[in-house]
């Protein structure tokens, strides 16, 4: 199979490609990449992605040597792809995986619209050209696999339905959800009007691997866990709210099965844990127990996050933000501006944490049963059986282990924290000694 793939430098797509390399005999890939903000060349970027893949050496070499890199610029016509290469794509491509997007929650609409909506429209334009070419030459039908998100449904008071081919999202939580919803409307319209072979995947929150606990990106719940560990999040709200987190290896296994088995070609597949969503309280309680008994920093005290009513929590956040803003205004100390920025970033996460988000997934589970070798998403938490006994089947512990092993991917410097803890404790120790 010959694929055109976007998003290879991201978190999810490399794992899908890894899976495809293992599941298919001779897959060929054209990867759409751009230079990064540091000016790193696309080949160097690609090589570093492949080096990090869980593949044996020969598969890695094969991927490095046989893949074609397509430099893109979303803002340019035809994605800025070299015209000869564009023609080659039209002739060769059999499947497209569009997994690229800007997943930040704090971007201005006009800015994030480009990677999330304009990009999708241009990928569809390419899809359309290839589709027509394949129809004229009697070749097999082309399929587009598009990665959307369950959170494109925005604010929803009821469980979020699996309503394909309909789509009635609520008010978006942020510009990310807004633009992903816009892109989904666009894609659905193409399915309805032209009966195109397009599969839309709707993962919820993608977390670390259920097998290894590892992740490439430490955001959302990871940040909340980190702030809790650092003692910088003394309060939280909505303890019974559920977070729908699915592991990246399961998401990649389902998507790659759908792509390589080549039997399911149109519709929406939600990749959610549904009723197995994890409550914020469980996340806090198990996380707290684990971090306090495995803390690598001696003497570091982890306060237990306390739950307060939502309005109190929101008020506290606003007061804190106003305080830091005022402090910055008075002192011009950049630290305060950084605090305001940090809180704003967190505010982007809050709707996911403090808002009601429950995803229906029974139809998708049937599709997954029918068209893949996967079963339901592995659960993050341990569960109780009918007899009320705790069954240790969750993978949350692996995630917790990974956060301490990597310091949240380098976000937490344990040595520095130890120094700070020691400095903080020093006067008490000296006082204690002098009293003896
Ligand atoms: N992560 C989640 O929890 C989650 C949940 C549900 C759905 N999804 C969806 O899953 C897909 C993959 O997400 P992810 O977590 O892997 O995202 P990610 O780690 O942030 O990676 C995003 C990818 O998109 C590329 N990209 C973004 N803007 C681009 C542009 N203007 N031009 C070219 N490439 C661009 C990035 O390339 P650069 O490296 O060049 O920036 C990167 O390869 C997205 O469609 C996302 O909406 C993710």
Short mmCIF file of C-alpha atoms and ligand atoms in Angstrom, two decimals:
data_model
loop_
_atom_site.label_atom_id
_atom_site.label_comp_id
_atom_site.label_asym_id
_atom_site.label_seq_id
_atom_site.Cartn_x
_atom_site.Cartn_y
_atom_site.Cartn_z
CA UNK A 1 0.00 0.00 0.00
CA UNK A 2 1.21 3.50 -0.78
CA UNK A 3 0.38 6.13 1.81
CA UNK A 4 0.48 9.91 2.06
CA UNK A 5 0.78 10.82 5.73
CA UNK A 6 0.64 14.11 7.65
CA UNK A 7 1.59 14.55 11.30
CA UNK A 8 4.60 12.20 11.40
CA UNK A 9 6.48 14.49 13.80
CA UNK A 10 3.58 14.40 16.27
CA UNK A 11 2.60 12.09 19.12
CA UNK A 12 0.09 9.75 17.54
CA UNK A 13 0.98 9.32 13.87
CA UNK A 14 4.47 7.80 14.43
CA UNK A 15 2.88 5.04 16.49
CA UNK A 16 0.35 4.38 13.72
CA UNK A 17 3.19 4.18 11.17
CA UNK A 18 5.15 1.88 13.49
CA UNK A 19 2.09 -0.40 13.54
CA UNK A 20 1.66 -0.26 9.77
CA UNK A 21 5.31 -1.24 9.34
CA UNK A 22 4.63 -4.32 11.45
CA UNK A 23 1.26 -5.21 9.96
CA UNK A 24 1.94 -4.76 6.26
CA UNK A 25 4.42 -6.49 4.01
CA UNK A 26 5.80 -3.59 2.01
CA UNK A 27 4.18 -0.30 2.90
CA UNK A 28 5.49 2.78 1.14
CA UNK A 29 5.14 6.19 2.68
CA UNK A 30 5.18 9.75 1.46
CA UNK A 31 5.47 11.93 4.57
CA UNK A 32 4.34 15.55 4.51
CA UNK A 33 6.69 17.52 6.75
CA UNK A 34 7.68 21.12 7.27
CA UNK A 35 10.90 22.55 8.64
CA UNK A 36 10.60 23.20 12.36
CA UNK A 37 10.77 26.60 14.02
CA UNK A 38 14.49 26.12 14.66
CA UNK A 39 15.04 25.64 10.93
CA UNK A 40 15.81 21.91 11.23
CA UNK A 41 15.63 20.33 7.82
CA UNK A 42 12.82 17.89 7.09
CA UNK A 43 15.22 14.95 6.60
CA UNK A 44 16.80 15.54 10.01
CA UNK A 45 13.37 15.80 11.62
CA UNK A 46 12.21 12.60 9.96
CA UNK A 47 15.34 10.71 10.96
CA UNK A 48 14.95 11.67 14.57
CA UNK A 49 11.32 10.46 14.54
CA UNK A 50 12.31 7.12 13.02
CA UNK A 51 15.14 6.68 15.52
CA UNK A 52 12.59 6.96 18.33
CA UNK A 53 10.30 4.32 16.85
CA UNK A 54 9.80 0.93 18.39
CA UNK A 55 11.04 -0.97 15.33
CA UNK A 56 13.88 -3.37 14.76
CA UNK A 57 16.91 -2.09 12.93
CA UNK A 58 16.04 -3.47 9.50
CA UNK A 59 12.51 -2.02 9.62
CA UNK A 60 13.95 1.31 10.69
CA UNK A 61 16.47 1.30 7.83
CA UNK A 62 13.75 0.34 5.39
CA UNK A 63 11.56 3.20 6.56
CA UNK A 64 14.45 5.65 6.36
CA UNK A 65 15.57 4.56 2.93
CA UNK A 66 12.27 3.95 1.19
CA UNK A 67 10.15 6.81 2.49
CA UNK A 68 9.73 9.94 0.43
CA UNK A 69 9.61 13.25 2.18
CA UNK A 70 7.29 15.94 0.89
CA UNK A 71 8.06 19.43 2.12
CA UNK A 72 4.84 21.33 2.71
CA UNK A 73 3.71 24.82 3.54
CA UNK A 74 0.04 24.88 4.45
CA UNK A 75 -0.35 28.51 3.55
CA UNK A 76 0.75 28.00 -0.05
CA UNK A 77 -1.30 26.78 -2.96
CA UNK A 78 -1.34 22.98 -3.23
CA UNK A 79 0.42 22.90 0.14
CA UNK A 80 3.51 24.38 -1.54
CA UNK A 81 4.42 20.90 -2.82
CA UNK A 82 6.90 20.81 -5.66
CA UNK A 83 4.78 20.37 -8.86
CA UNK A 84 6.61 17.22 -10.02
CA UNK A 85 6.20 15.65 -6.63
CA UNK A 86 2.53 16.67 -6.59
CA UNK A 87 2.00 14.84 -9.89
CA UNK A 88 3.80 11.80 -8.46
CA UNK A 89 1.39 11.83 -5.52
CA UNK A 90 -1.60 11.91 -7.84
CA UNK A 91 -0.25 8.91 -9.73
CA UNK A 92 0.79 6.79 -6.76
CA UNK A 93 -1.13 7.42 -3.58
CA UNK A 94 -3.64 4.76 -2.49
CA UNK A 95 -4.49 6.00 0.99
CA UNK A 96 -4.16 9.27 2.87
CA UNK A 97 -3.79 9.63 6.63
CA UNK A 98 -4.35 13.20 7.78
CA UNK A 99 -3.21 13.31 11.39
CA UNK A 100 -1.65 16.78 11.54
CA UNK A 101 -3.28 19.51 13.58
CA UNK A 102 -2.45 22.24 16.03
CA UNK A 103 -3.64 20.77 19.32
CA UNK A 104 -2.97 23.79 21.51
CA UNK A 105 -5.92 25.19 23.45
CA UNK A 106 -4.81 28.80 23.73
CA UNK A 107 -4.45 29.89 20.12
CA UNK A 108 -6.34 32.67 18.39
CA UNK A 109 -9.02 31.43 16.04
CA UNK A 110 -7.54 33.08 12.93
CA UNK A 111 -4.20 31.44 13.64
CA UNK A 112 -5.32 27.91 14.49
CA UNK A 113 -7.82 27.85 11.64
CA UNK A 114 -4.90 27.44 9.22
CA UNK A 115 -3.47 24.13 10.52
CA UNK A 116 -6.86 22.70 11.49
CA UNK A 117 -9.31 23.84 8.82
CA UNK A 118 -7.38 25.22 5.84
CA UNK A 119 -4.95 22.28 5.99
CA UNK A 120 -7.83 19.78 6.00
CA UNK A 121 -9.43 21.50 3.02
CA UNK A 122 -6.17 21.33 1.08
CA UNK A 123 -5.72 17.67 1.96
CA UNK A 124 -9.23 17.08 0.68
CA UNK A 125 -8.35 18.90 -2.56
CA UNK A 126 -5.41 16.52 -3.01
CA UNK A 127 -7.67 13.59 -2.14
CA UNK A 128 -10.13 14.74 -4.77
CA UNK A 129 -7.51 15.00 -7.50
CA UNK A 130 -6.18 11.53 -6.70
CA UNK A 131 -9.72 10.16 -6.53
CA UNK A 132 -10.56 11.47 -10.01
CA UNK A 133 -7.32 10.15 -11.41
CA UNK A 134 -7.99 6.72 -9.98
CA UNK A 135 -11.54 6.70 -11.30
CA UNK A 136 -10.37 7.60 -14.83
CA UNK A 137 -7.70 4.90 -14.81
CA UNK A 138 -9.90 2.26 -13.18
CA UNK A 139 -7.66 1.96 -10.14
CA UNK A 140 -8.84 0.89 -6.67
CA UNK A 141 -10.77 3.47 -4.66
CA UNK A 142 -8.82 5.92 -2.57
CA UNK A 143 -9.56 6.29 1.17
CA UNK A 144 -8.90 9.29 3.39
CA UNK A 145 -8.41 8.64 7.10
CA UNK A 146 -8.91 11.83 9.06
CA UNK A 147 -8.16 12.17 12.76
CA UNK A 148 -10.75 14.40 14.41
CA UNK A 149 -11.46 14.50 18.15
CA UNK A 150 -14.38 13.62 20.42
CA UNK A 151 -13.91 17.09 21.91
CA UNK A 152 -15.09 18.67 18.64
CA UNK A 153 -18.55 18.26 20.26
CA UNK A 154 -17.70 21.03 22.72
CA UNK A 155 -19.93 21.67 25.72
CA UNK A 156 -22.54 18.94 26.01
CA UNK A 157 -24.85 18.47 28.96
CA UNK A 158 -25.74 14.91 27.94
CA UNK A 159 -23.54 11.99 26.90
CA UNK A 160 -22.01 12.91 23.56
CA UNK A 161 -23.82 10.87 20.90
CA UNK A 162 -22.42 8.82 18.04
CA UNK A 163 -24.62 10.53 15.52
CA UNK A 164 -22.91 9.95 12.17
CA UNK A 165 -23.77 11.17 9.55
CA UNK A 166 -25.19 13.98 11.70
CA UNK A 167 -23.11 16.28 13.82
CA UNK A 168 -24.58 18.81 16.22
CA UNK A 169 -21.78 20.11 18.40
CA UNK A 170 -22.35 22.32 21.43
CA UNK A 171 -20.56 25.58 22.10
CA UNK A 172 -16.83 24.93 21.65
CA UNK A 173 -14.60 24.82 24.72
CA UNK A 174 -11.79 26.55 22.88
CA UNK A 175 -10.53 27.45 19.40
CA UNK A 176 -9.03 23.97 19.01
CA UNK A 177 -12.45 22.34 19.47
CA UNK A 178 -14.02 25.02 17.29
CA UNK A 179 -11.66 24.48 14.36
CA UNK A 180 -11.75 20.69 14.66
CA UNK A 181 -15.56 20.91 14.53
CA UNK A 182 -15.35 23.13 11.45
CA UNK A 183 -13.06 20.62 9.75
CA UNK A 184 -15.40 17.76 10.67
CA UNK A 185 -18.38 19.61 9.15
CA UNK A 186 -16.37 20.06 5.98
CA UNK A 187 -15.42 16.37 5.79
CA UNK A 188 -18.95 15.16 6.62
CA UNK A 189 -20.33 17.33 3.87
CA UNK A 190 -18.02 15.62 1.37
CA UNK A 191 -19.14 12.20 2.55
CA UNK A 192 -22.81 13.19 2.24
CA UNK A 193 -22.54 14.92 -1.11
CA UNK A 194 -20.02 12.73 -2.92
CA UNK A 195 -20.20 9.47 -0.99
CA UNK A 196 -16.43 9.71 -0.57
CA UNK A 197 -14.49 6.97 1.15
CA UNK A 198 -13.53 8.86 4.27
CA UNK A 199 -13.10 7.45 7.76
CA UNK A 200 -13.15 9.93 10.63
CA UNK A 201 -11.47 8.83 13.85
CA UNK A 202 -12.58 10.52 17.03
CA UNK A 203 -10.15 9.85 19.85
CA UNK A 204 -10.94 11.52 23.16
CA UNK A 205 -7.82 12.36 25.21
CA UNK A 206 -4.83 10.36 24.08
CA UNK A 207 -2.54 9.40 26.94
CA UNK A 208 0.58 7.30 27.40
CA UNK A 209 0.94 3.75 26.18
CA UNK A 210 -0.96 1.11 28.15
CA UNK A 211 1.92 -1.30 27.62
CA UNK A 212 4.83 0.88 28.67
CA UNK A 213 3.25 3.96 30.28
CA UNK A 214 5.35 6.11 27.96
CA UNK A 215 4.25 9.21 26.09
CA UNK A 216 5.82 11.80 23.86
CA UNK A 217 3.62 14.65 25.04
CA UNK A 218 2.98 15.62 28.62
CA UNK A 219 -0.10 17.83 28.50
CA UNK A 220 -3.59 18.07 29.97
CA UNK A 221 -3.95 15.46 32.76
CA UNK A 222 -0.15 15.17 32.92
CA UNK A 223 0.10 18.88 33.73
CA UNK A 224 -2.56 18.55 36.41
CA UNK A 225 -0.69 15.59 37.90
CA UNK A 226 2.57 17.52 37.77
CA UNK A 227 1.12 20.61 39.43
CA UNK A 228 -0.38 18.38 42.11
CA UNK A 229 3.03 16.76 42.72
CA UNK A 230 4.73 20.16 42.85
CA UNK A 231 2.12 21.45 45.30
CA UNK A 232 1.10 24.16 42.87
CA UNK A 233 -2.49 23.08 42.56
CA UNK A 234 -3.85 23.09 46.11
CA UNK A 235 -7.47 23.13 44.94
CA UNK A 236 -9.48 21.52 42.21
CA UNK A 237 -13.15 21.02 41.56
CA UNK A 238 -15.63 18.53 40.10
CA UNK A 239 -14.16 15.46 41.78
CA UNK A 240 -16.73 13.12 40.18
CA UNK A 241 -16.20 14.41 36.66
CA UNK A 242 -14.79 11.83 34.33
CA UNK A 243 -11.87 12.23 32.00
CA UNK A 244 -12.00 10.06 28.92
CA UNK A 245 -8.40 9.02 28.36
CA UNK A 246 -7.34 6.35 25.88
CA UNK A 247 -3.81 5.00 25.50
CA UNK A 248 -1.83 5.92 22.41
CA UNK A 249 -0.89 2.31 21.60
CA UNK A 250 -4.55 1.26 21.52
CA UNK A 251 -5.53 4.27 19.36
CA UNK A 252 -2.71 3.44 16.95
CA UNK A 253 -3.59 -0.26 16.93
CA UNK A 254 -7.22 0.46 15.98
CA UNK A 255 -6.39 3.05 13.31
CA UNK A 256 -3.65 0.93 11.74
CA UNK A 257 -5.92 -2.14 11.70
CA UNK A 258 -8.62 -0.15 9.92
CA UNK A 259 -6.09 1.10 7.40
CA UNK A 260 -4.28 -2.14 6.73
CA UNK A 261 -7.27 -4.49 6.74
CA UNK A 262 -8.90 -2.21 4.18
CA UNK A 263 -12.51 -3.28 4.89
CA UNK A 264 -14.06 -0.24 6.57
CA UNK A 265 -14.05 2.81 4.34
CA UNK A 266 -16.66 5.31 5.45
CA UNK A 267 -17.99 6.60 8.72
CA UNK A 268 -16.97 7.82 12.14
CA UNK A 269 -15.18 5.69 14.66
CA UNK A 270 -15.00 7.09 18.16
CA UNK A 271 -11.98 5.97 20.14
CA UNK A 272 -13.17 6.47 23.69
CA UNK A 273 -13.22 4.70 27.01
CA UNK A 274 -16.92 5.64 27.43
CA UNK A 275 -18.28 4.33 30.73
CA UNK A 276 -14.73 3.48 31.83
CA UNK A 277 -13.80 7.18 31.97
CA UNK A 278 -11.63 7.93 34.98
CA UNK A 279 -12.93 10.23 37.72
CA UNK A 280 -10.85 13.23 38.77
CA UNK A 281 -11.02 11.94 42.35
CA UNK A 282 -9.51 8.59 41.38
CA UNK A 283 -6.79 10.37 39.44
CA UNK A 284 -6.04 12.48 42.52
CA UNK A 285 -6.27 9.72 45.15
CA UNK A 286 -4.19 7.07 43.39
CA UNK A 287 -1.74 9.70 42.11
CA UNK A 288 -1.31 11.14 45.61
CA UNK A 289 -0.67 7.71 47.18
CA UNK A 290 1.80 6.80 44.48
CA UNK A 291 3.75 10.06 44.52
CA UNK A 292 3.96 10.25 48.30
CA UNK A 293 5.30 6.69 48.57
CA UNK A 294 7.67 6.90 45.57
CA UNK A 295 8.82 10.51 45.71
CA UNK A 296 12.41 10.68 44.42
CA UNK A 297 13.01 13.94 46.30
CA UNK A 298 13.74 13.38 50.00
CA UNK A 299 11.88 15.71 52.29
CA UNK A 300 9.61 16.98 49.52
CA UNK A 301 6.10 17.46 50.85
CA UNK A 302 3.17 16.84 48.51
CA UNK A 303 -0.01 18.50 49.71
CA UNK A 304 -3.18 16.61 48.86
CA UNK A 305 -5.30 18.53 46.36
CA UNK A 306 -8.59 19.59 47.97
CA UNK A 307 -11.87 19.71 46.13
CA UNK A 308 -13.98 22.85 46.34
CA UNK A 309 -17.25 23.85 44.62
CA UNK A 310 -16.85 24.95 41.01
CA UNK A 311 -17.73 28.61 41.56
CA UNK A 312 -15.19 28.86 44.41
CA UNK A 313 -12.54 27.30 42.21
CA UNK A 314 -13.27 29.60 39.28
CA UNK A 315 -13.24 32.61 41.57
CA UNK A 316 -9.89 31.58 43.06
CA UNK A 317 -8.39 31.18 39.59
CA UNK A 318 -9.62 34.61 38.50
CA UNK A 319 -8.39 36.25 41.71
CA UNK A 320 -5.00 34.67 41.37
CA UNK A 321 -4.74 35.76 37.75
CA UNK A 322 -5.75 39.34 38.60
CA UNK A 323 -3.24 39.36 41.45
CA UNK A 324 -0.34 38.29 39.23
CA UNK A 325 -1.45 40.70 36.54
CA UNK A 326 -1.45 43.56 39.06
CA UNK A 327 1.93 42.46 40.39
CA UNK A 328 3.36 42.50 36.89
CA UNK A 329 1.85 45.93 36.29
CA UNK A 330 3.48 47.28 39.46
CA UNK A 331 6.84 45.53 39.35
CA UNK A 332 7.35 44.63 35.67
CA UNK A 333 8.83 41.41 36.98
CA UNK A 334 8.57 38.88 34.14
CA UNK A 335 7.92 36.06 36.60
CA UNK A 336 4.42 37.44 37.18
CA UNK A 337 3.69 37.66 33.49
CA UNK A 338 4.79 34.03 33.21
CA UNK A 339 2.37 33.10 36.01
CA UNK A 340 -0.51 34.82 34.19
CA UNK A 341 0.39 32.93 31.01
CA UNK A 342 0.58 29.65 32.93
CA UNK A 343 -2.85 30.18 34.45
CA UNK A 344 -4.31 31.08 31.05
CA UNK A 345 -2.90 27.87 29.63
CA UNK A 346 -4.43 25.90 32.48
CA UNK A 347 -7.74 27.64 31.89
CA UNK A 348 -7.71 26.06 28.44
CA UNK A 349 -7.58 22.66 30.16
CA UNK A 350 -10.26 23.37 32.74
CA UNK A 351 -13.29 22.71 30.52
CA UNK A 352 -11.94 19.22 29.97
CA UNK A 353 -11.49 18.70 33.68
CA UNK A 354 -14.29 20.67 35.28
CA UNK A 355 -16.88 20.26 32.53
CA UNK A 356 -19.17 17.26 32.07
CA UNK A 357 -17.78 15.09 29.26
CA UNK A 358 -19.15 11.63 28.76
CA UNK A 359 -18.80 9.89 25.43
CA UNK A 360 -21.08 7.24 24.02
CA UNK A 361 -19.04 4.58 22.31
CA UNK A 362 -21.20 1.48 21.87
CA UNK A 363 -21.56 1.80 18.07
CA UNK A 364 -17.84 2.33 17.69
CA UNK A 365 -17.10 -0.61 19.92
CA UNK A 366 -19.11 -2.79 17.57
CA UNK A 367 -17.18 -1.42 14.60
CA UNK A 368 -13.89 -2.03 16.39
CA UNK A 369 -14.96 -5.63 17.16
CA UNK A 370 -15.97 -6.19 13.56
CA UNK A 371 -13.16 -4.51 11.65
CA UNK A 372 -10.10 -4.76 13.87
CA UNK A 373 -8.26 -7.23 16.07
CA UNK A 374 -8.63 -4.85 19.01
CA UNK A 375 -11.09 -4.94 21.87
CA UNK A 376 -12.36 -2.11 24.06
CA UNK A 377 -9.85 0.51 25.20
CA UNK A 378 -7.69 -0.68 28.10
CA UNK A 379 -8.87 0.95 31.29
CA UNK A 380 -6.69 3.42 33.12
CA UNK A 381 -8.05 2.45 36.51
CA UNK A 382 -8.30 -0.78 38.44
CA UNK A 383 -11.89 -1.96 38.60
CA UNK A 384 -14.19 -3.81 40.97
CA UNK A 385 -15.73 -7.10 39.84
CA UNK A 386 -19.31 -8.22 40.60
CA UNK A 387 -18.17 -9.53 44.00
CA UNK A 388 -16.81 -6.12 44.89
CA UNK A 389 -13.18 -7.28 44.69
CA UNK A 390 -10.56 -4.98 43.24
CA UNK A 391 -9.15 -6.31 39.99
CA UNK A 392 -5.79 -4.85 39.10
CA UNK A 393 -6.15 -4.33 35.42
CA UNK A 394 -5.61 -0.59 35.01
CA UNK A 395 -2.48 0.94 33.51
CA UNK A 396 -2.50 4.16 35.55
CA UNK A 397 0.44 2.95 37.64
CA UNK A 398 2.58 2.67 34.49
CA UNK A 399 1.75 6.27 33.65
CA UNK A 400 2.67 7.36 37.17
CA UNK A 401 5.97 5.47 37.02
CA UNK A 402 6.79 7.14 33.70
CA UNK A 403 6.15 10.63 35.08
CA UNK A 404 8.68 10.07 37.87
CA UNK A 405 11.18 8.31 35.62
CA UNK A 406 11.18 11.12 33.08
CA UNK A 407 10.30 14.08 35.33
CA UNK A 408 7.23 14.65 33.15
CA UNK A 409 9.41 14.52 30.06
CA UNK A 410 11.89 16.99 31.56
CA UNK A 411 9.34 19.48 32.88
CA UNK A 412 10.32 18.70 36.46
CA UNK A 413 13.96 18.86 37.50
CA UNK A 414 14.13 16.65 40.59
CA UNK A 415 17.66 17.77 41.46
CA UNK A 416 16.61 21.39 41.52
CA UNK A 417 13.52 20.53 43.50
CA UNK A 418 15.74 18.67 45.98
CA UNK A 419 18.01 21.70 46.34
CA UNK A 420 15.01 23.95 46.86
CA UNK A 421 13.53 21.54 49.37
CA UNK A 422 16.85 21.36 51.23
CA UNK A 423 17.21 25.16 51.25
CA UNK A 424 13.70 25.50 52.49
CA UNK A 425 14.33 23.00 55.27
CA UNK A 426 17.80 24.28 56.23
CA UNK A 427 16.80 26.84 58.90
CA UNK A 428 14.58 24.27 60.63
CA UNK A 429 17.45 21.74 60.70
CA UNK A 430 19.91 24.30 62.12
CA UNK A 431 17.42 25.30 64.78
CA UNK A 432 16.83 21.66 65.64
CA UNK A 433 20.58 21.03 66.01
CA UNK A 434 21.22 24.04 68.22
CA UNK A 435 18.49 22.95 70.60
CA UNK A 436 20.12 19.58 71.26
N1 LIG B 1 -3.33 14.21 21.59
C1 LIG B 1 -4.58 14.04 21.90
O1 LIG B 1 -4.95 13.89 23.07
C2 LIG B 1 -5.61 13.98 20.80
C3 LIG B 1 -6.93 13.64 21.15
C4 LIG B 1 -7.88 13.56 20.15
C5 LIG B 1 -7.54 13.82 18.84
N2 LIG B 1 -6.26 14.16 18.54
C6 LIG B 1 -5.95 14.42 17.13
O2 LIG B 1 -4.93 13.53 16.75
C7 LIG B 1 -4.10 14.14 15.77
C8 LIG B 1 -2.67 14.02 16.20
O3 LIG B 1 -2.50 14.68 17.44
P1 LIG B 1 -1.11 14.68 18.22
O4 LIG B 1 -1.42 14.63 19.66
O5 LIG B 1 -0.21 13.66 17.63
O6 LIG B 1 -0.60 16.13 17.88
P2 LIG B 1 0.86 16.70 18.02
O7 LIG B 1 1.74 15.80 18.81
O8 LIG B 1 0.76 18.11 18.45
O9 LIG B 1 1.39 16.68 16.52
C9 LIG B 1 0.81 17.50 15.57
C10 LIG B 1 1.39 17.17 14.20
O10 LIG B 1 0.76 18.03 13.25
C11 LIG B 1 1.77 18.72 12.54
N3 LIG B 1 1.33 20.07 12.17
C12 LIG B 1 0.65 20.94 12.93
N4 LIG B 1 0.49 22.10 12.25
C13 LIG B 1 1.09 21.92 11.05
C14 LIG B 1 1.27 22.74 9.91
N5 LIG B 1 0.78 23.99 9.87
N6 LIG B 1 1.95 22.26 8.86
C15 LIG B 1 2.43 21.00 8.90
N7 LIG B 1 2.30 20.17 9.93
C16 LIG B 1 1.65 20.62 11.00
C17 LIG B 1 2.93 18.82 13.52
O11 LIG B 1 4.10 19.13 12.78
P3 LIG B 1 5.28 20.01 13.43
O12 LIG B 1 6.07 19.05 14.24
O13 LIG B 1 5.99 20.54 12.25
O14 LIG B 1 4.64 21.07 14.26
C18 LIG B 1 2.90 17.42 14.13
O15 LIG B 1 3.46 16.49 13.25
C19 LIG B 1 -4.59 15.57 15.63
O16 LIG B 1 -5.42 15.66 14.52
C20 LIG B 1 -5.39 15.81 16.89
O17 LIG B 1 -6.40 16.77 16.69
C21 LIG B 1 -5.29 14.23 19.48
#
